[in-house]
mmCIF file of C-alpha atoms in Angstrom:
data_model
loop_
_atom_site.group_PDB
_atom_site.id
_atom_site.type_symbol
_atom_site.label_atom_id
_atom_site.label_comp_id
_atom_site.label_asym_id
_atom_site.label_seq_id
_atom_site.Cartn_x
_atom_site.Cartn_y
_atom_site.Cartn_z
ATOM 1 C CA UNK A 1 -48.075 -51.564 -122.945
ATOM 2 C CA UNK A 2 -48.444 -50.298 -119.405
ATOM 3 C CA UNK A 3 -47.531 -46.667 -118.805
ATOM 4 C CA UNK A 4 -45.410 -47.051 -115.666
ATOM 5 C CA UNK A 5 -44.861 -43.859 -113.678
ATOM 6 C CA UNK A 6 -42.215 -43.450 -110.998
ATOM 7 C CA UNK A 7 -44.589 -42.070 -108.367
ATOM 8 C CA UNK A 8 -47.621 -43.940 -107.110
ATOM 9 C CA UNK A 9 -50.383 -42.138 -105.172
ATOM 10 C CA UNK A 10 -51.594 -44.865 -102.782
ATOM 11 C CA UNK A 11 -52.317 -43.689 -99.216
ATOM 12 C CA UNK A 12 -50.653 -45.888 -96.602
ATOM 13 C CA UNK A 13 -53.879 -46.608 -94.713
ATOM 14 C CA UNK A 14 -56.442 -49.382 -94.475
ATOM 15 C CA UNK A 15 -59.563 -49.840 -96.537
ATOM 16 C CA UNK A 16 -61.878 -48.755 -93.701
ATOM 17 C CA UNK A 17 -60.731 -45.147 -93.927
ATOM 18 C CA UNK A 18 -61.094 -45.114 -97.724
ATOM 19 C CA UNK A 19 -64.638 -46.504 -97.390
ATOM 20 C CA UNK A 20 -65.563 -43.941 -94.720
ATOM 21 C CA UNK A 21 -64.305 -41.173 -96.993
ATOM 22 C CA UNK A 22 -66.524 -42.338 -99.884
ATOM 23 C CA UNK A 23 -69.523 -42.643 -97.569
ATOM 24 C CA UNK A 24 -68.939 -39.136 -96.194
ATOM 25 C CA UNK A 25 -68.752 -37.605 -99.689
ATOM 26 C CA UNK A 26 -71.823 -39.549 -100.811
ATOM 27 C CA UNK A 27 -73.803 -38.252 -97.844
ATOM 28 C CA UNK A 28 -72.447 -34.695 -98.161
ATOM 29 C CA UNK A 29 -71.914 -33.867 -101.864
ATOM 30 C CA UNK A 30 -69.906 -30.659 -102.296
ATOM 31 C CA UNK A 31 -68.264 -30.921 -98.874
ATOM 32 C CA UNK A 32 -65.059 -28.893 -98.549
ATOM 33 C CA UNK A 33 -61.617 -30.502 -98.249
ATOM 34 C CA UNK A 34 -61.093 -28.754 -94.905
ATOM 35 C CA UNK A 35 -64.304 -30.252 -93.506
ATOM 36 C CA UNK A 36 -63.178 -33.708 -94.613
ATOM 37 C CA UNK A 37 -59.906 -33.243 -92.734
ATOM 38 C CA UNK A 38 -61.759 -31.943 -89.669
ATOM 39 C CA UNK A 39 -63.708 -35.210 -89.640
ATOM 40 C CA UNK A 40 -60.402 -37.106 -89.605
ATOM 41 C CA UNK A 41 -61.074 -38.631 -93.027
ATOM 42 C CA UNK A 42 -57.981 -37.393 -94.882
ATOM 43 C CA UNK A 43 -54.238 -37.254 -94.279
ATOM 44 C CA UNK A 44 -51.352 -35.189 -95.630
ATOM 45 C CA UNK A 45 -50.945 -31.494 -96.335
ATOM 46 C CA UNK A 46 -53.013 -29.282 -98.654
ATOM 47 C CA UNK A 47 -55.364 -31.381 -100.741
ATOM 48 C CA UNK A 48 -54.999 -34.550 -98.687
ATOM 49 C CA UNK A 49 -53.549 -37.877 -99.739
ATOM 50 C CA UNK A 50 -56.913 -39.650 -99.978
ATOM 51 C CA UNK A 51 -58.453 -36.787 -101.961
ATOM 52 C CA UNK A 52 -55.597 -36.862 -104.468
ATOM 53 C CA UNK A 53 -55.771 -40.662 -104.646
ATOM 54 C CA UNK A 54 -59.508 -40.819 -105.308
ATOM 55 C CA UNK A 55 -59.257 -37.967 -107.813
ATOM 56 C CA UNK A 56 -56.478 -39.869 -109.610
ATOM 57 C CA UNK A 57 -58.583 -43.026 -110.001
ATOM 58 C CA UNK A 58 -61.806 -41.213 -110.907
ATOM 59 C CA UNK A 59 -63.873 -41.748 -107.740
ATOM 60 C CA UNK A 60 -64.294 -38.043 -106.907
ATOM 61 C CA UNK A 61 -64.345 -34.665 -108.625
ATOM 62 C CA UNK A 62 -62.763 -31.622 -106.953
ATOM 63 C CA UNK A 63 -64.104 -28.216 -107.961
ATOM 64 C CA UNK A 64 -64.353 -24.610 -106.780
ATOM 65 C CA UNK A 65 -62.500 -23.874 -103.545
ATOM 66 C CA UNK A 66 -61.627 -27.544 -102.958
ATOM 67 C CA UNK A 67 -65.176 -28.856 -102.848
ATOM 68 C CA UNK A 68 -65.653 -32.573 -103.429
ATOM 69 C CA UNK A 69 -68.370 -34.707 -104.977
ATOM 70 C CA UNK A 70 -68.531 -38.258 -106.268
ATOM 71 C CA UNK A 71 -68.230 -38.957 -109.983
ATOM 72 C CA UNK A 72 -70.693 -41.303 -111.697
ATOM 73 C CA UNK A 73 -68.364 -44.215 -110.947
ATOM 74 C CA UNK A 74 -67.943 -42.957 -107.386
ATOM 75 C CA UNK A 75 -71.714 -43.019 -106.959
ATOM 76 C CA UNK A 76 -71.831 -46.628 -108.202
ATOM 77 C CA UNK A 77 -69.277 -47.579 -105.529
ATOM 78 C CA UNK A 78 -71.165 -45.536 -102.896
ATOM 79 C CA UNK A 79 -74.423 -47.353 -103.649
ATOM 80 C CA UNK A 80 -72.661 -50.709 -103.544
ATOM 81 C CA UNK A 81 -71.129 -49.867 -100.155
ATOM 82 C CA UNK A 82 -74.638 -49.297 -98.819
ATOM 83 C CA UNK A 83 -76.114 -52.438 -100.389
ATOM 84 C CA UNK A 84 -73.457 -55.094 -101.079
ATOM 85 C CA UNK A 85 -69.990 -54.817 -99.543
ATOM 86 C CA UNK A 86 -68.563 -57.735 -101.535
ATOM 87 C CA UNK A 87 -69.673 -56.098 -104.779
ATOM 88 C CA UNK A 88 -68.225 -52.756 -103.618
ATOM 89 C CA UNK A 89 -64.852 -54.399 -102.998
ATOM 90 C CA UNK A 90 -64.938 -55.991 -106.447
ATOM 91 C CA UNK A 91 -65.737 -52.608 -108.051
ATOM 92 C CA UNK A 92 -62.908 -50.874 -106.184
ATOM 93 C CA UNK A 93 -60.558 -53.655 -107.276
ATOM 94 C CA UNK A 94 -61.594 -53.200 -110.916
ATOM 95 C CA UNK A 95 -61.147 -49.418 -110.735
ATOM 96 C CA UNK A 96 -57.638 -49.853 -109.325
ATOM 97 C CA UNK A 97 -56.900 -52.547 -111.925
ATOM 98 C CA UNK A 98 -57.996 -50.132 -114.643
ATOM 99 C CA UNK A 99 -56.299 -46.974 -113.364
ATOM 100 C CA UNK A 100 -53.064 -47.986 -111.615
ATOM 101 C CA UNK A 101 -50.556 -49.890 -113.789
ATOM 102 C CA UNK A 102 -48.504 -50.864 -110.717
ATOM 103 C CA UNK A 103 -51.550 -52.479 -109.109
ATOM 104 C CA UNK A 104 -52.501 -54.331 -112.305
ATOM 105 C CA UNK A 105 -48.965 -55.618 -112.809
ATOM 106 C CA UNK A 106 -48.804 -56.847 -109.227
ATOM 107 C CA UNK A 107 -52.174 -58.649 -109.433
ATOM 108 C CA UNK A 108 -51.256 -60.231 -112.781
ATOM 109 C CA UNK A 109 -47.912 -61.475 -111.439
ATOM 110 C CA UNK A 110 -49.605 -63.060 -108.430
ATOM 111 C CA UNK A 111 -52.151 -64.656 -110.766
ATOM 112 C CA UNK A 112 -49.419 -66.002 -113.063
ATOM 113 C CA UNK A 113 -47.505 -67.549 -110.169
ATOM 114 C CA UNK A 114 -50.581 -68.682 -108.171
ATOM 115 C CA UNK A 115 -48.505 -68.641 -104.960
ATOM 116 C CA UNK A 116 -45.327 -66.638 -104.480
ATOM 117 C CA UNK A 117 -43.361 -65.335 -101.516
ATOM 118 C CA UNK A 118 -43.814 -61.632 -100.777
ATOM 119 C CA UNK A 119 -40.069 -60.992 -101.122
ATOM 120 C CA UNK A 120 -39.915 -62.825 -104.475
ATOM 121 C CA UNK A 121 -42.927 -60.855 -105.683
ATOM 122 C CA UNK A 122 -41.279 -57.522 -104.837
ATOM 123 C CA UNK A 123 -38.151 -58.532 -106.744
ATOM 124 C CA UNK A 124 -40.204 -59.805 -109.704
ATOM 125 C CA UNK A 125 -42.413 -56.717 -110.014
ATOM 126 C CA UNK A 126 -39.373 -54.448 -110.078
ATOM 127 C CA UNK A 127 -37.754 -56.672 -112.686
ATOM 128 C CA UNK A 128 -40.880 -56.396 -114.873
ATOM 129 C CA UNK A 129 -41.088 -52.640 -114.329
ATOM 130 C CA UNK A 130 -37.453 -52.176 -115.378
ATOM 131 C CA UNK A 131 -38.272 -54.041 -118.610
ATOM 132 C CA UNK A 132 -41.023 -51.486 -119.289
ATOM 133 C CA UNK A 133 -39.033 -48.457 -118.145
ATOM 134 C CA UNK A 134 -35.372 -48.550 -116.988
ATOM 135 C CA UNK A 135 -35.989 -45.802 -114.394
ATOM 136 C CA UNK A 136 -39.167 -47.281 -112.881
ATOM 137 C CA UNK A 137 -39.299 -49.117 -109.564
ATOM 138 C CA UNK A 138 -41.652 -49.784 -106.670
ATOM 139 C CA UNK A 139 -40.085 -49.065 -103.298
ATOM 140 C CA UNK A 140 -40.892 -51.199 -100.272
ATOM 141 C CA UNK A 141 -43.304 -48.682 -98.725
ATOM 142 C CA UNK A 142 -45.403 -48.383 -101.901
ATOM 143 C CA UNK A 143 -45.215 -52.152 -102.460
ATOM 144 C CA UNK A 144 -46.533 -52.862 -98.957
ATOM 145 C CA UNK A 145 -49.259 -50.228 -99.405
ATOM 146 C CA UNK A 146 -50.540 -51.988 -102.545
ATOM 147 C CA UNK A 147 -50.364 -55.415 -100.897
ATOM 148 C CA UNK A 148 -52.264 -54.054 -97.885
ATOM 149 C CA UNK A 149 -54.977 -52.553 -100.056
ATOM 150 C CA UNK A 150 -55.332 -55.722 -102.176
ATOM 151 C CA UNK A 151 -55.549 -57.767 -98.962
ATOM 152 C CA UNK A 152 -58.248 -55.504 -97.492
ATOM 153 C CA UNK A 153 -60.198 -55.784 -100.757
ATOM 154 C CA UNK A 154 -59.946 -59.591 -100.418
ATOM 155 C CA UNK A 155 -58.219 -59.786 -103.790
ATOM 156 C CA UNK A 156 -55.146 -61.520 -102.369
ATOM 157 C CA UNK A 157 -54.370 -63.612 -99.338
ATOM 158 C CA UNK A 158 -51.046 -63.459 -97.468
ATOM 159 C CA UNK A 159 -50.169 -66.445 -95.309
ATOM 160 C CA UNK A 160 -46.805 -67.570 -93.955
ATOM 161 C CA UNK A 161 -45.009 -65.029 -96.142
ATOM 162 C CA UNK A 162 -46.663 -66.232 -99.358
ATOM 163 C CA UNK A 163 -49.327 -64.487 -101.399
ATOM 164 C CA UNK A 164 -52.061 -65.827 -103.686
ATOM 165 C CA UNK A 165 -55.233 -64.728 -105.515
ATOM 166 C CA UNK A 166 -58.658 -64.843 -103.818
ATOM 167 C CA UNK A 167 -62.207 -65.036 -105.218
ATOM 168 C CA UNK A 168 -62.875 -61.288 -105.258
ATOM 169 C CA UNK A 169 -60.274 -60.924 -108.010
ATOM 170 C CA UNK A 170 -62.182 -63.305 -110.255
ATOM 171 C CA UNK A 171 -63.539 -60.620 -112.604
ATOM 172 C CA UNK A 172 -60.025 -59.478 -113.460
ATOM 173 C CA UNK A 173 -59.140 -63.172 -113.707
ATOM 174 C CA UNK A 174 -61.904 -63.522 -116.335
ATOM 175 C CA UNK A 175 -60.396 -60.630 -118.297
ATOM 176 C CA UNK A 176 -56.872 -61.983 -118.045
ATOM 177 C CA UNK A 177 -57.927 -65.562 -118.864
ATOM 178 C CA UNK A 178 -59.817 -64.467 -121.990
ATOM 179 C CA UNK A 179 -56.610 -63.162 -123.595
ATOM 180 C CA UNK A 180 -54.196 -65.712 -125.067
ATOM 181 C CA UNK A 181 -51.021 -65.445 -127.132
ATOM 182 C CA UNK A 182 -50.868 -67.292 -130.465
ATOM 183 C CA UNK A 183 -47.662 -66.952 -132.509
ATOM 184 C CA UNK A 184 -46.717 -63.753 -130.630
ATOM 185 C CA UNK A 185 -50.158 -62.200 -131.327
ATOM 186 C CA UNK A 186 -52.536 -61.603 -128.419
ATOM 187 C CA UNK A 187 -56.099 -62.797 -129.025
ATOM 188 C CA UNK A 188 -59.278 -61.898 -127.125
ATOM 189 C CA UNK A 189 -61.775 -64.779 -126.833
ATOM 190 C CA UNK A 190 -64.992 -62.819 -126.378
ATOM 191 C CA UNK A 191 -67.324 -65.766 -125.725
ATOM 192 C CA UNK A 192 -65.000 -67.079 -123.012
ATOM 193 C CA UNK A 193 -64.955 -63.643 -121.399
ATOM 194 C CA UNK A 194 -68.731 -63.236 -121.594
ATOM 195 C CA UNK A 195 -69.449 -66.693 -120.151
ATOM 196 C CA UNK A 196 -67.023 -66.142 -117.284
ATOM 197 C CA UNK A 197 -68.435 -62.691 -116.438
ATOM 198 C CA UNK A 198 -72.059 -63.910 -116.589
ATOM 199 C CA UNK A 199 -71.307 -66.367 -113.790
ATOM 200 C CA UNK A 200 -69.964 -63.539 -111.623
ATOM 201 C CA UNK A 201 -72.071 -60.489 -112.522
ATOM 202 C CA UNK A 202 -75.617 -61.669 -111.822
ATOM 203 C CA UNK A 203 -76.046 -63.215 -115.285
ATOM 204 C CA UNK A 204 -75.472 -59.935 -117.139
ATOM 205 C CA UNK A 205 -74.770 -60.477 -120.855
ATOM 206 C CA UNK A 206 -71.954 -58.061 -121.624
ATOM 207 C CA UNK A 207 -71.069 -59.309 -125.119
ATOM 208 C CA UNK A 208 -73.351 -57.019 -127.226
ATOM 209 C CA UNK A 209 -71.962 -53.882 -125.594
ATOM 210 C CA UNK A 210 -68.371 -55.074 -125.763
ATOM 211 C CA UNK A 211 -68.531 -55.725 -129.507
ATOM 212 C CA UNK A 212 -69.158 -51.982 -130.015
ATOM 213 C CA UNK A 213 -67.003 -50.642 -127.174
ATOM 214 C CA UNK A 214 -63.875 -52.550 -128.219
ATOM 215 C CA UNK A 215 -63.812 -51.251 -131.810
ATOM 216 C CA UNK A 216 -60.698 -49.098 -131.313
ATOM 217 C CA UNK A 217 -58.852 -51.798 -129.325
ATOM 218 C CA UNK A 218 -59.260 -54.953 -131.448
ATOM 219 C CA UNK A 219 -59.733 -56.266 -134.982
ATOM 220 C CA UNK A 220 -62.148 -59.140 -135.738
ATOM 221 C CA UNK A 221 -60.551 -62.335 -136.935
ATOM 222 C CA UNK A 222 -63.827 -63.630 -138.410
ATOM 223 C CA UNK A 223 -65.896 -61.073 -140.361
ATOM 224 C CA UNK A 224 -69.514 -60.451 -139.245
ATOM 225 C CA UNK A 225 -72.130 -62.377 -141.251
ATOM 226 C CA UNK A 226 -75.696 -61.685 -142.352
ATOM 227 C CA UNK A 227 -77.123 -63.056 -139.105
ATOM 228 C CA UNK A 228 -75.142 -60.531 -137.069
ATOM 229 C CA UNK A 229 -71.653 -60.429 -135.565
ATOM 230 C CA UNK A 230 -70.331 -63.992 -135.466
ATOM 231 C CA UNK A 231 -66.763 -63.199 -134.574
ATOM 232 C CA UNK A 232 -65.810 -64.274 -131.084
ATOM 233 C CA UNK A 233 -62.048 -64.053 -131.575
ATOM 234 C CA UNK A 234 -60.357 -60.675 -131.929
ATOM 235 C CA UNK A 235 -56.783 -59.623 -132.564
ATOM 236 C CA UNK A 236 -55.744 -57.303 -129.736
ATOM 237 C CA UNK A 237 -54.298 -54.034 -131.044
ATOM 238 C CA UNK A 238 -53.913 -52.363 -127.632
ATOM 239 C CA UNK A 239 -54.144 -54.549 -124.521
ATOM 240 C CA UNK A 240 -54.401 -51.597 -122.134
ATOM 241 C CA UNK A 241 -57.313 -50.261 -124.200
ATOM 242 C CA UNK A 242 -59.037 -53.677 -124.106
ATOM 243 C CA UNK A 243 -58.768 -53.969 -120.314
ATOM 244 C CA UNK A 244 -59.998 -50.432 -119.709
ATOM 245 C CA UNK A 245 -62.935 -50.766 -122.108
ATOM 246 C CA UNK A 246 -64.048 -54.078 -120.585
ATOM 247 C CA UNK A 247 -63.959 -52.581 -117.089
ATOM 248 C CA UNK A 248 -65.663 -49.371 -118.256
ATOM 249 C CA UNK A 249 -68.467 -51.492 -119.729
ATOM 250 C CA UNK A 250 -68.868 -53.478 -116.497
ATOM 251 C CA UNK A 251 -68.953 -50.305 -114.403
ATOM 252 C CA UNK A 252 -71.582 -48.749 -116.676
ATOM 253 C CA UNK A 253 -74.028 -51.650 -116.324
ATOM 254 C CA UNK A 254 -76.819 -51.868 -113.677
ATOM 255 C CA UNK A 255 -75.081 -54.497 -111.568
ATOM 256 C CA UNK A 256 -76.396 -53.256 -108.227
ATOM 257 C CA UNK A 257 -80.078 -53.270 -109.180
ATOM 258 C CA UNK A 258 -80.127 -56.983 -109.975
#
């Protein structure tokens, strides 16, 4: 189940400023928060909005007297920004999909409906959030901020007041499409997931790592045999755990070097 919080730390700015912030930290590890603001790369009071946002989703680490450096994941994104912008956008999308329940819910609802009006989507996401937590909601400002970010990342397309999924979201589409419900039980189809991801991630075979990394999230439906793990269908114990572990595995692999 998603852990919906009432506040959502998404800066109301375009992707360009977020990218410039990552590039500045990558080029100047340990730079002070004040210096970042002096460069015009952060907004808000104290520890700025972008700093808090990137710290929340695991892109940066803040230490000492507000000094900033990229985390391991942040460095992966930084390298991608310098080598492959489309890949960098996909990685940022996956990090948001992993870390921000509001963002994941919104992307999944768009995917489920294929094409939906922006106003209908706002009403639907708040309906779903109320089902998860009676006090949760997404106000219009935060809703538009998420839509703007997803649009800049080329995950969604907004045209004539309607919104739909674009190609860059296809990795999260692989994850979502690999999970099916059978008699109220959610099932992960690992071979389907692996085949889908191989087409998108430069032919990387993710299945061997996932079998180990998903241990705490799933239970095998078919027991492993003498020739090795044969199970490709798993009962999902914790869907949030499954999604995060799949994305963690993708982010840990040498995608950029291929």
